[in-house]
């Protein structure tokens, strides 16, 4: 990623490219830089496990212990998004292009897979 200054985008919506630049600016502050792909995959697996725990607490049969921290699904999804962006940045992947390709795949492969809503009546 070319730009290494932190951009304050708190008052506006961020594009995937904005998020990639923001994460890169953050990571670029540190000598260690991005972790290896295997280390990032391990971290992502850990974060997905934390998301699963939150989902299980909210929608499953296992309530939280009284002394357990009140993490949210939103924060866990944010952690996963951060790691996905780190992974993409480290490998030089443009997430906007990756999203375009995956949507093209779904719109082609699964065009008639699901029952579409009737859009005539809203």
PDB file of C-alpha atoms in Angstrom, residues 46-104:
ATOM      1  CA  UNK A  46      -9.087 -17.338  16.997  1.00  0.00           C
ATOM      2  CA  UNK A  47     -11.340 -14.359  16.218  1.00  0.00           C
ATOM      3  CA  UNK A  48     -13.911 -16.544  14.437  1.00  0.00           C
ATOM      4  CA  UNK A  49     -13.965 -18.668  17.593  1.00  0.00           C
ATOM      5  CA  UNK A  50     -14.652 -15.551  19.667  1.00  0.00           C
ATOM      6  CA  UNK A  51     -17.485 -14.630  17.287  1.00  0.00           C
ATOM      7  CA  UNK A  52     -18.898 -18.150  17.624  1.00  0.00           C
ATOM      8  CA  UNK A  53     -18.811 -17.791  21.404  1.00  0.00           C
ATOM      9  CA  UNK A  54     -20.714 -14.478  21.254  1.00  0.00           C
ATOM     10  CA  UNK A  55     -23.304 -15.903  18.841  1.00  0.00           C
ATOM     11  CA  UNK A  56     -23.726 -18.946  21.089  1.00  0.00           C
ATOM     12  CA  UNK A  57     -24.245 -16.707  24.116  1.00  0.00           C
ATOM     13  CA  UNK A  58     -26.823 -14.561  22.350  1.00  0.00           C
ATOM     14  CA  UNK A  59     -28.706 -17.158  20.303  1.00  0.00           C
ATOM     15  CA  UNK A  60     -27.653 -20.508  21.753  1.00  0.00           C
ATOM     16  CA  UNK A  61     -28.245 -22.402  24.947  1.00  0.00           C
ATOM     17  CA  UNK A  62     -25.133 -21.230  26.784  1.00  0.00           C
ATOM     18  CA  UNK A  63     -25.602 -17.946  28.680  1.00  0.00           C
ATOM     19  CA  UNK A  64     -22.566 -15.944  29.734  1.00  0.00           C
ATOM     20  CA  UNK A  65     -21.137 -16.276  33.204  1.00  0.00           C
ATOM     21  CA  UNK A  66     -21.853 -13.253  35.387  1.00  0.00           C
ATOM     22  CA  UNK A  67     -18.172 -12.290  35.519  1.00  0.00           C
ATOM     23  CA  UNK A  68     -17.637 -12.737  31.767  1.00  0.00           C
ATOM     24  CA  UNK A  69     -16.783  -9.666  29.660  1.00  0.00           C
ATOM     25  CA  UNK A  70     -19.591  -8.183  27.588  1.00  0.00           C
ATOM     26  CA  UNK A  71     -18.083  -8.471  24.095  1.00  0.00           C
ATOM     27  CA  UNK A  72     -20.414  -7.911  21.200  1.00  0.00           C
ATOM     28  CA  UNK A  73     -20.978  -9.598  17.885  1.00  0.00           C
ATOM     29  CA  UNK A  74     -20.284  -6.216  16.262  1.00  0.00           C
ATOM     30  CA  UNK A  75     -16.830  -5.971  17.858  1.00  0.00           C
ATOM     31  CA  UNK A  76     -15.958  -9.555  16.954  1.00  0.00           C
ATOM     32  CA  UNK A  77     -16.999  -8.953  13.330  1.00  0.00           C
ATOM     33  CA  UNK A  78     -14.851  -5.811  13.392  1.00  0.00           C
ATOM     34  CA  UNK A  79     -11.861  -7.839  14.595  1.00  0.00           C
ATOM     35  CA  UNK A  80     -12.392 -10.317  11.755  1.00  0.00           C
ATOM     36  CA  UNK A  81     -12.714  -7.505   9.207  1.00  0.00           C
ATOM     37  CA  UNK A  82      -9.454  -5.970  10.452  1.00  0.00           C
ATOM     38  CA  UNK A  83      -7.667  -9.299  10.041  1.00  0.00           C
ATOM     39  CA  UNK A  84      -9.136  -9.907   6.575  1.00  0.00           C
ATOM     40  CA  UNK A  85      -7.868  -6.473   5.538  1.00  0.00           C
ATOM     41  CA  UNK A  86      -4.436  -7.191   7.038  1.00  0.00           C
ATOM     42  CA  UNK A  87      -4.348 -10.485   5.149  1.00  0.00           C
ATOM     43  CA  UNK A  88      -5.303  -8.783   1.877  1.00  0.00           C
ATOM     44  CA  UNK A  89      -2.806  -5.954   2.366  1.00  0.00           C
ATOM     45  CA  UNK A  90       0.038  -8.330   3.189  1.00  0.00           C
ATOM     46  CA  UNK A  91      -0.653 -10.303   0.009  1.00  0.00           C
ATOM     47  CA  UNK A  92      -1.283  -7.249  -2.193  1.00  0.00           C
ATOM     48  CA  UNK A  93      -4.951  -8.101  -2.781  1.00  0.00           C
ATOM     49  CA  UNK A  94      -7.362  -5.309  -3.712  1.00  0.00           C
ATOM     50  CA  UNK A  95     -10.478  -6.050  -1.640  1.00  0.00           C
ATOM     51  CA  UNK A  96     -12.716  -3.977  -3.920  1.00  0.00           C
ATOM     52  CA  UNK A  97     -11.679  -6.137  -6.871  1.00  0.00           C
ATOM     53  CA  UNK A  98     -12.012  -9.312  -4.788  1.00  0.00           C
ATOM     54  CA  UNK A  99     -15.553  -8.259  -3.830  1.00  0.00           C
ATOM     55  CA  UNK A 100     -16.423  -7.502  -7.460  1.00  0.00           C
ATOM     56  CA  UNK A 101     -15.203 -10.948  -8.525  1.00  0.00           C
ATOM     57  CA  UNK A 102     -17.079 -12.804  -5.798  1.00  0.00           C
ATOM     58  CA  UNK A 103     -20.326 -10.945  -6.516  1.00  0.00           C
ATOM     59  CA  UNK A 104     -19.950 -11.740 -10.212  1.00  0.00           C
TER      60      UNK A 104
END
